[in-house]
Amino acid sequence: MKKIGIIGYGWLGARIGASISDQYKIYATTTTSEKADELNAKGINAVVASFPDYQLSEPYPQWEVLKNLDVLIITIPISEKSCCVSSLYNRIQNLSSFIGDFKGQLFLMSSTGVYPDVSKEFSEEDLPFEKVSGERMVRNKYPQVNILRLGGLMGDNRFLKNYNVSNLDFAVNHIHYKDIAGILLKMIENGTETSLYNVTALLHPSKAQVINAQKNIENGEELEEVKGKKILSSKLVSELEYVFEYPDPRKFHEI
């Protein structure tokens, strides 16, 4: 059985782990000893680790289980929106001390938030990883890394109707967490490396259309034009031949 490490066992990390734990042995990091104890009690080998955005007096100690891992999935925030470039550099330095010179299959969970707020359709070619500081820093250290730019994380207890939402006529770029797990499984099975993919559901209805569907408003107002940016997953579908389990954000709540 392959061994997979998940750095950052939060909302997404936990759901990825639950989706693949029947096929892979899971190792994880979390930020509190209470959560680590809880995971260890469930059979998940967990340690406490956080990656501050300042320079440490001594290098971060390397993860002891690293040499036994086949795959590593990084879910902690690595973006300029979470901190400035210098702080981001420090965070990635601390992370790289923790994972050393890992040579196995590696995944970085990035975000579609890297794309500018312009009303157009975006593919990966519109913004190469070299122009995104966090992605570039990680790729420079780990050339094999796969970068997945995730849309808004949805499914389980996350639905748009539960949030205060503005710009209701703008398109959503959402992804169901089960499709993230499905894409990861496909890439692991294929041994994929060095890829950059947008990961959003195939359809991009407006926020109003999604909320109406989730509130079971059958005759909700249909907008003539859906505004805003749309992040396309065409490359992923073409190269991986992946079939989305949840292609329509209006139906995430039905399944």
XYZ file of C-alpha atoms in Angstrom:
255
model
C 0.000 0.000 0.000
C 1.394 3.397 -0.989
C 1.988 5.953 1.742
C 0.710 9.505 1.289
C 1.577 12.551 3.370
C -0.901 15.422 3.616
C 0.607 18.663 4.904
C -2.291 20.614 6.383
C -5.119 18.338 7.523
C -7.782 21.040 7.571
C -11.139 21.117 5.795
C -9.725 20.029 2.434
C -6.933 17.797 3.723
C -9.345 15.819 5.891
C -11.737 15.233 3.008
C -8.956 14.198 0.654
C -7.692 11.810 3.326
C -11.138 10.308 3.924
C -11.635 9.827 0.178
C -8.381 7.901 -0.377
C -7.751 6.179 2.968
C -9.164 2.867 1.729
C -6.407 2.720 -0.899
C -3.481 4.515 0.752
C -1.881 4.793 4.176
C -2.291 8.388 5.362
C 0.259 10.497 7.232
C -0.657 14.058 8.137
C 0.349 17.312 9.787
C -1.933 19.490 11.850
C -1.417 22.641 13.896
C -2.578 21.458 17.333
C -1.672 18.532 19.577
C -5.368 17.929 20.252
C -6.070 17.400 16.552
C -2.964 15.221 16.188
C -4.110 13.015 19.080
C -7.563 12.742 17.515
C -6.123 11.689 14.146
C -3.690 9.196 15.672
C -6.620 7.618 17.521
C -8.280 7.125 14.132
C -5.222 5.383 12.713
C -3.822 8.384 10.853
C -0.163 8.963 11.672
C -0.217 12.677 12.563
C 2.308 15.186 13.869
C 2.072 18.849 14.868
C 3.659 21.208 12.363
C 3.083 24.809 11.295
C 5.128 26.930 8.943
C 5.520 30.532 10.116
C 6.181 33.360 7.678
C 9.294 34.540 9.512
C 12.854 33.229 9.522
C 13.546 30.733 12.296
C 16.757 30.792 14.330
C 17.281 27.124 13.429
C 16.058 25.169 10.375
C 12.706 23.471 10.781
C 13.270 19.780 11.661
C 12.612 17.312 8.849
C 9.526 15.096 8.974
C 10.667 11.704 10.250
C 8.350 9.641 8.032
C 9.395 11.439 4.848
C 11.675 8.673 3.563
C 8.739 6.247 3.631
C 6.297 8.433 1.678
C 5.482 7.862 -1.982
C 3.301 10.949 -2.433
C 3.123 14.334 -0.722
C 0.127 16.713 -0.905
C 0.588 20.307 0.301
C -2.657 22.075 1.235
C -1.346 24.967 3.351
C -1.744 28.494 1.870
C 1.101 29.437 -0.471
C 0.006 32.715 -2.002
C 0.778 36.407 -1.932
C -2.762 37.025 -0.709
C -1.931 35.272 2.563
C 1.331 37.205 3.092
C 3.843 39.435 1.322
C 6.537 37.977 -0.960
C 9.312 38.074 1.670
C 7.082 36.405 4.259
C 5.994 33.897 1.645
C 9.636 33.079 0.963
C 10.187 32.407 4.686
C 7.127 30.147 4.868
C 8.303 28.109 1.883
C 11.817 27.891 3.327
C 10.362 26.474 6.560
C 8.218 24.074 4.572
C 11.166 22.900 2.468
C 13.218 22.246 5.617
C 10.369 20.028 6.809
C 10.141 18.001 3.584
C 13.841 18.092 2.681
C 14.807 16.994 -0.815
C 11.675 14.891 -1.329
C 11.870 13.202 -4.728
C 8.472 11.473 -4.837
C 5.256 12.591 -6.469
C 4.343 16.010 -5.132
C 1.177 18.108 -5.299
C 0.727 21.780 -4.413
C -2.839 22.993 -3.841
C -2.854 26.508 -5.261
C -5.891 28.676 -6.047
C -7.771 30.159 -8.991
C -7.511 33.392 -6.982
C -4.172 33.944 -8.728
C -6.071 35.045 -11.847
C -6.992 38.730 -12.169
C -10.595 39.845 -11.706
C -11.247 40.386 -15.396
C -14.369 39.255 -17.216
C -12.940 36.592 -19.507
C -12.263 32.871 -19.706
C -8.882 31.866 -18.291
C -6.749 28.872 -19.164
C -3.415 27.944 -17.605
C -1.590 29.536 -20.546
C -2.909 32.952 -19.509
C -0.841 32.843 -16.311
C 2.226 30.544 -16.251
C 3.482 29.421 -12.834
C 6.593 31.576 -13.330
C 4.401 34.656 -12.799
C 2.934 33.412 -9.496
C 5.439 33.861 -6.666
C 4.446 30.950 -4.420
C 4.082 28.489 -7.284
C 7.405 29.561 -8.767
C 9.266 29.226 -5.455
C 7.951 25.706 -4.860
C 8.621 24.614 -8.462
C 12.187 25.936 -8.268
C 12.839 23.717 -5.233
C 10.811 20.729 -6.426
C 10.775 20.528 -10.243
C 8.474 17.493 -10.181
C 5.639 19.277 -8.372
C 2.111 19.246 -9.820
C 0.291 22.540 -9.231
C -3.502 22.384 -8.916
C -5.267 25.739 -8.960
C -8.440 24.970 -7.050
C -11.693 26.847 -7.415
C -13.964 27.629 -4.465
C -14.094 24.539 -2.242
C -17.613 23.176 -1.949
C -19.526 20.075 -0.886
C -20.394 18.439 2.459
C -21.226 21.396 4.770
C -20.169 24.116 2.331
C -22.844 25.653 0.131
C -23.043 29.121 -1.345
C -26.480 29.790 0.175
C -24.863 29.771 3.639
C -22.672 32.804 2.898
C -23.229 36.527 2.473
C -22.749 36.872 -1.278
C -22.365 39.947 -3.481
C -22.329 40.293 -7.280
C -25.034 37.691 -7.739
C -24.814 37.939 -11.528
C -21.152 36.827 -11.530
C -20.069 33.320 -12.491
C -18.941 30.794 -9.892
C -15.695 28.891 -10.212
C -16.426 26.121 -7.752
C -15.149 22.585 -7.284
C -16.584 19.713 -5.236
C -14.002 18.226 -2.879
C -14.766 14.720 -4.158
C -13.623 15.732 -7.633
C -10.382 17.082 -6.159
C -9.821 13.657 -4.575
C -10.761 11.939 -7.833
C -8.307 14.050 -9.831
C -5.535 13.377 -7.312
C -6.190 9.626 -7.502
C -6.075 9.722 -11.305
C -2.780 11.649 -11.287
C -1.249 9.355 -8.660
C -2.210 6.289 -10.675
C -0.745 7.869 -13.827
C 2.455 8.931 -12.069
C 1.871 12.485 -13.334
C 4.569 15.071 -12.636
C 5.273 18.748 -13.492
C 1.676 19.498 -14.520
C -0.262 22.724 -13.967
C -4.053 22.414 -13.950
C -7.054 24.583 -13.215
C -9.468 22.549 -11.110
C -13.021 23.883 -11.372
C -16.343 22.270 -12.211
C -17.127 22.300 -15.917
C -20.136 24.620 -15.667
C -20.051 28.221 -14.466
C -23.576 29.390 -13.601
C -24.132 32.663 -11.782
C -24.067 32.882 -7.997
C -27.799 33.636 -8.056
C -28.529 30.488 -10.068
C -26.529 28.353 -7.634
C -28.215 29.873 -4.574
C -31.684 29.469 -6.114
C -30.957 25.816 -6.833
C -29.712 25.236 -3.284
C -32.808 26.930 -1.854
C -34.995 24.856 -4.177
C -36.403 27.960 -5.877
C -37.475 26.385 -9.167
C -38.502 29.575 -10.913
C -35.602 31.720 -9.801
C -34.826 34.618 -12.085
C -32.691 33.518 -15.012
C -30.094 36.146 -15.774
C -29.519 36.959 -19.428
C -25.781 37.401 -18.934
C -23.420 35.744 -16.493
C -20.616 38.193 -15.730
C -17.106 37.870 -14.358
C -14.193 35.530 -14.953
C -14.494 31.850 -15.737
C -11.603 29.504 -14.951
C -11.552 26.609 -17.402
C -10.552 23.010 -16.651
C -10.333 22.040 -20.321
C -6.642 21.128 -20.126
C -7.211 18.772 -17.211
C -10.099 17.028 -18.965
C -8.107 16.664 -22.176
C -4.828 15.421 -20.702
C -6.170 13.239 -17.884
C -9.397 12.184 -19.617
C -11.017 12.905 -16.275
C -14.805 12.686 -16.021
C -16.210 14.998 -13.348
C -18.504 13.428 -10.788
C -19.941 16.859 -10.001
C -19.781 19.009 -13.170
C -22.585 21.432 -12.206
C -22.328 23.590 -9.032
C -26.127 23.921 -9.066
C -26.345 20.237 -8.177
C -23.597 19.902 -5.568
C -26.220 19.799 -2.798
C -28.283 17.031 -4.436
C -25.683 14.290 -4.150
